[in-house]
Amino acid sequence: MKQMKWLTTLLAGAALVAGFGATAAPWDKMPDAEVEQILDTKFAEGKYSKKGADGCLMCHRKSEQVMGIFQGVHGQSTSSKSPMAGLQCEACHGPQGKHNRGGKEPMIQFGTDAPVPAAKQNSVCLSCHQDGERMAWHSSTHNLEEVACASCHQVHVEKDPILDKVTEVDACTACHTRQKADMNKRSSHPLKWADMTCTDCHNPHGSMSEAALNQVSTNDTCYECHAEKRGPFLWEHAPVAEDCSACHNPHGSVNEGMLTNRAPQLCQQCHTNPHSGNNINGKPSVFTAGQSCLNCHSQIHGSNHPSGKALQH
Ligand code: HEC
Ligand code: HEC
Ligand code: HEC
Ligand code: HEC
Ligand code: HEC
Ligand code: HEC
Ligand code: HEC
Ligand code: HEC
Ligand code: HEC
Ligand code: HEC
């Protein structure tokens, strides 16, 4: 009799698990704290199944997407650190408890829309991935803004799209629409063709620098590829040595050379009245017409010419 009941539940369960996340769990609308409470209790009880993945797959094998885990690294038991070498599915989704009785008792769910708070989800991933690359995760903006690891990463797939240069930028700009708009402007870094990616300059897991940059400062990040702008110069242009983004938008701009503004306005932001002696009656002079500042001051990033004090040689 008992066995019959279990079988019916199993069949009902199997029928329900048609889609991947087709039905929202009832705890969807619970406050975060309550969800955490349930999960903490579940973990404290530690009721892991004895059958491991085989038990889960009795109900979940029909979902192609669930089975996708076996195509990826997390589905291989080659490494002793792999989930499959240990608690298997439950290494990520938590102890089964009474979940197998109709799927009512919730398991940990992952992703942007999951009812489980990001910090809780992420602690599961970090239990295996707390290493050098993610050293600054806890102080990162992504963590503070409650972005989940699984908002960027997929694990039930052969290849995680965000780890592929060709699809990374799309994954980032799904949330970062301003940078998406910038990179499609007239002048930009070659982000559209995956010749470059966001992670050439940023660490998505956070860093010790402003804006999660890979290097200690904006300039050091730029010098990685534009070493010739580092100098040293006999005649430095102060803002260049200080902050490239004083004049450039690294994501792109409607102006040539990714400039935040065109000359002469660009220059006049800081040099309010250069050559004022030549500016007769306030009319535009030879000095301010068109791009003329750069016609004479062509060594805008610095000069090594003995008489290049005014950056003209
Ligand atoms: C490395 C951690 C990890 C392991 C191991 C893992 N999963 Fe998942 N699972 C996830 C993540 C993350 C998602 C969210 C979708 C994605 O990223 O692919 C997910 C999604 C799911 C879903 C869909 C849940 C929903 O929100 O509707 C099911 C069902 C599932 N996993 C079952 C399993 C089963 C069964 C196994 C074992 C065969 C397993 N998972 C192993 C991390 C894991
Ligand atoms: C007796 C059948 C059954 C077994 C065994 C089973 N599940 Fe489920 N599972 C379900 C049902 C039914 C759902 C709800 C279906 C839905 O919402 O799409 C579900 C949903 C889930 C979800 C989505 C989150 C949630 O709580 O709704 C995850 C993740 C999951 N199961 C993982 C597992 C893992 C891991 C195992 C093994 C430890 C497992 N399941 C064993 C039937 C089962
Ligand atoms: C039980 C340990 C364990 C857990 C939990 C775990 N992982 Fe992993 N993960 C591994 C192992 C082992 C590898 C293989 C590479 C390695 O040795 O680092 C790996 C590799 C990865 C990779 C690189 C994939 C690739 O194709 O190279 C990503 C990304 C990743 N994990 C993300 C996650 C995320 C996101 C979670 C949480 C949903 C998670 N992991 C949970 C053990 C784990
Ligand atoms: C904003 C998107 C984003 C978030 C959030 C994110 N990652 Fe990543 N992750 C990436 C990208 C992009 C790469 C590949 C490029 C790189 O390594 O910088 C990567 C690479 C990885 C790798 C494989 C290479 C390596 O660094 O060892 C692992 C493992 C990983 N992430 C784990 C995690 C874990 C764990 C979390 C949550 C604590 C997380 N990631 C959160 C985007 C993200
Ligand atoms: C699920 C949404 C989401 C995805 C996907 C995402 N981000 Fe973010 N990111 C945010 C939020 C929210 C913030 C904080 C608000 C803001 O600055 O826009 C943020 C902030 C940032 C910042 C500013 C950090 C700081 O400390 O000032 C950088 C840089 C960044 N993200 C880079 C990336 C990169 C690179 C990727 C892809 C690998 C990525 N993001 C993917 C949501 C996301
Ligand atoms: C060439 C290097 C470079 C690349 C490539 C790059 N960024 Fe940035 N990003 C920066 C710098 C430098 C800053 C900080 C200076 C500033 O305010 O512009 C920044 C700032 C940000 C910020 C913080 C908000 C802001 O505007 O200050 C976000 C979010 C961001 N980047 C997202 C992205 C995303 C998403 C991509 C990929 C589409 C990307 N970045 C590609 C260099 C880069
Ligand atoms: C990973 C390498 C890399 C990094 C880091 C990098 N750049 Fe670039 N940059 C490039 C490449 C490649 C081009 C050439 C694009 C082309 O020829 O279409 C370029 C071109 C430029 C241009 C000229 C664009 C034009 O339309 O003529 C400017 C300006 C520029 N970068 C500024 C910066 C600044 C500022 C930083 C730091 C925030 C930076 N770059 C960081 C690779 C990089
Ligand atoms: C004072 C404003 C200003 C600052 C600050 C500045 N640039 Fe420029 N940059 C320009 C102007 C103006 C041009 C266009 C020059 C031209 O058309 O000849 C330019 C062009 C470029 C170019 C493309 C042409 C070339 O010379 O290779 C690159 C690359 C570049 N800048 C990188 C940088 C880097 C890296 C930094 C920081 C170390 C930086 N710039 C700081 C004004 C500036
Ligand atoms: C973000 C502010 C800023 C911008 C924008 C800027 N400059 Fe400068 N510039 C400075 C500062 C600061 C100095 C150093 C002034 C000093 O030492 O008295 C300087 C110095 C100079 C000098 C050398 C003056 C001397 O005799 O030492 C020239 C020439 C010059 N800038 C031209 C330009 C031109 C042309 C542009 C536009 C392409 C420009 N600057 C944009 C801030 C700026
Ligand atoms: C016809 C060539 C020419 C043009 C055009 C020109 N400059 Fe100059 N500029 C010079 C020369 C030559 C000097 C050095 C004068 C000296 O040493 O007495 C100079 C000096 C300067 C200085 C340093 C002296 C001072 O006045 O503080 C600044 C700053 C400067 N220019 C900015 C600009 C800006 C900004 C523009 C565009 C609005 C511009 N210049 C257009 C030739 C030019």
mmCIF file of C-alpha atoms and ligand atoms in Angstrom, residues 122 125-126 129 131 133-134 137 142 147-149 152-153 162-163 168 199 203-205, ligand 4:
data_model
loop_
_atom_site.group_PDB
_atom_site.id
_atom_site.type_symbol
_atom_site.label_atom_id
_atom_site.label_comp_id
_atom_site.label_asym_id
_atom_site.label_seq_id
_atom_site.Cartn_x
_atom_site.Cartn_y
_atom_site.Cartn_z
ATOM 1 C CA ASN A 122 26.400 32.192 -4.304
ATOM 2 C CA CYS A 125 29.177 28.092 -5.674
ATOM 3 C CA LEU A 126 31.808 29.757 -3.500
ATOM 4 C CA HIS A 129 35.231 28.453 -6.038
ATOM 5 C CA ASP A 131 40.027 31.268 -4.973
ATOM 6 C CA GLU A 133 40.108 35.064 -9.121
ATOM 7 C CA ARG A 134 37.205 35.753 -6.775
ATOM 8 C CA TRP A 137 33.933 39.108 -4.769
ATOM 9 C CA HIS A 142 27.983 42.711 -8.400
ATOM 10 C CA VAL A 147 23.830 39.625 -8.800
ATOM 11 C CA ALA A 148 23.932 35.817 -8.634
ATOM 12 C CA CYS A 149 26.777 33.708 -10.034
ATOM 13 C CA CYS A 152 26.021 35.055 -15.560
ATOM 14 C CA HIS A 153 26.937 31.367 -15.475
ATOM 15 C CA ILE A 162 29.736 33.598 -20.818
ATOM 16 C CA LEU A 163 33.093 31.799 -20.977
ATOM 17 C CA GLU A 168 30.439 37.154 -23.446
ATOM 18 C CA THR A 199 36.797 41.280 -19.390
ATOM 19 C CA ASN A 203 37.024 41.505 -13.632
ATOM 20 C CA PRO A 204 33.335 40.521 -13.318
ATOM 21 C CA HIS A 205 34.136 39.004 -9.915
HETATM 22 C C1 HEC B 4 28.800 39.517 -14.098
HETATM 23 C C2 HEC B 4 28.934 38.184 -14.604
HETATM 24 C C3 HEC B 4 29.590 37.168 -13.705
HETATM 25 C C4 HEC B 4 29.243 36.884 -12.403
HETATM 26 C C5 HEC B 4 28.172 37.531 -11.543
HETATM 27 C C6 HEC B 4 30.099 35.801 -11.997
HETATM 28 N N1 HEC B 4 30.942 35.453 -13.015
HETATM 29 FE FE1 HEC B 4 32.313 33.952 -13.018
HETATM 30 N N2 HEC B 4 32.980 34.510 -14.845
HETATM 31 C C7 HEC B 4 32.416 35.495 -15.622
HETATM 32 C C8 HEC B 4 33.191 35.636 -16.856
HETATM 33 C C9 HEC B 4 32.927 36.618 -17.971
HETATM 34 C C10 HEC B 4 34.230 34.682 -16.783
HETATM 35 C C11 HEC B 4 35.332 34.424 -17.824
HETATM 36 C C12 HEC B 4 36.356 35.523 -17.863
HETATM 37 C C13 HEC B 4 37.101 35.704 -16.605
HETATM 38 O O1 HEC B 4 37.590 34.720 -16.029
HETATM 39 O O2 HEC B 4 37.226 36.846 -16.153
HETATM 40 C C14 HEC B 4 34.049 33.971 -15.520
HETATM 41 C C15 HEC B 4 34.840 32.913 -15.094
HETATM 42 C C16 HEC B 4 34.552 32.101 -13.992
HETATM 43 C C17 HEC B 4 35.205 30.853 -13.676
HETATM 44 C C18 HEC B 4 36.244 30.124 -14.521
HETATM 45 C C19 HEC B 4 37.513 30.805 -14.665
HETATM 46 C C20 HEC B 4 38.088 31.235 -13.362
HETATM 47 O O3 HEC B 4 38.011 32.439 -13.084
HETATM 48 O O4 HEC B 4 38.571 30.418 -12.586
HETATM 49 C C21 HEC B 4 34.668 30.403 -12.493
HETATM 50 C C22 HEC B 4 35.031 29.139 -11.736
HETATM 51 C C23 HEC B 4 33.657 31.380 -12.093
HETATM 52 N N3 HEC B 4 33.613 32.390 -13.021
HETATM 53 C C24 HEC B 4 32.899 31.279 -10.937
HETATM 54 C C25 HEC B 4 32.013 32.250 -10.497
HETATM 55 C C26 HEC B 4 31.368 32.247 -9.200
HETATM 56 C C27 HEC B 4 31.542 31.195 -8.133
HETATM 57 C C28 HEC B 4 30.580 33.361 -9.135
HETATM 58 C C29 HEC B 4 29.738 33.870 -7.991
HETATM 59 C C30 HEC B 4 30.427 34.064 -6.724
HETATM 60 C C31 HEC B 4 30.726 34.051 -10.410
HETATM 61 N N4 HEC B 4 31.608 33.366 -11.193
HETATM 62 C C32 HEC B 4 30.052 35.215 -10.744
HETATM 63 C C33 HEC B 4 31.316 36.252 -15.310
HETATM 64 C C34 HEC B 4 30.666 36.267 -14.081
#
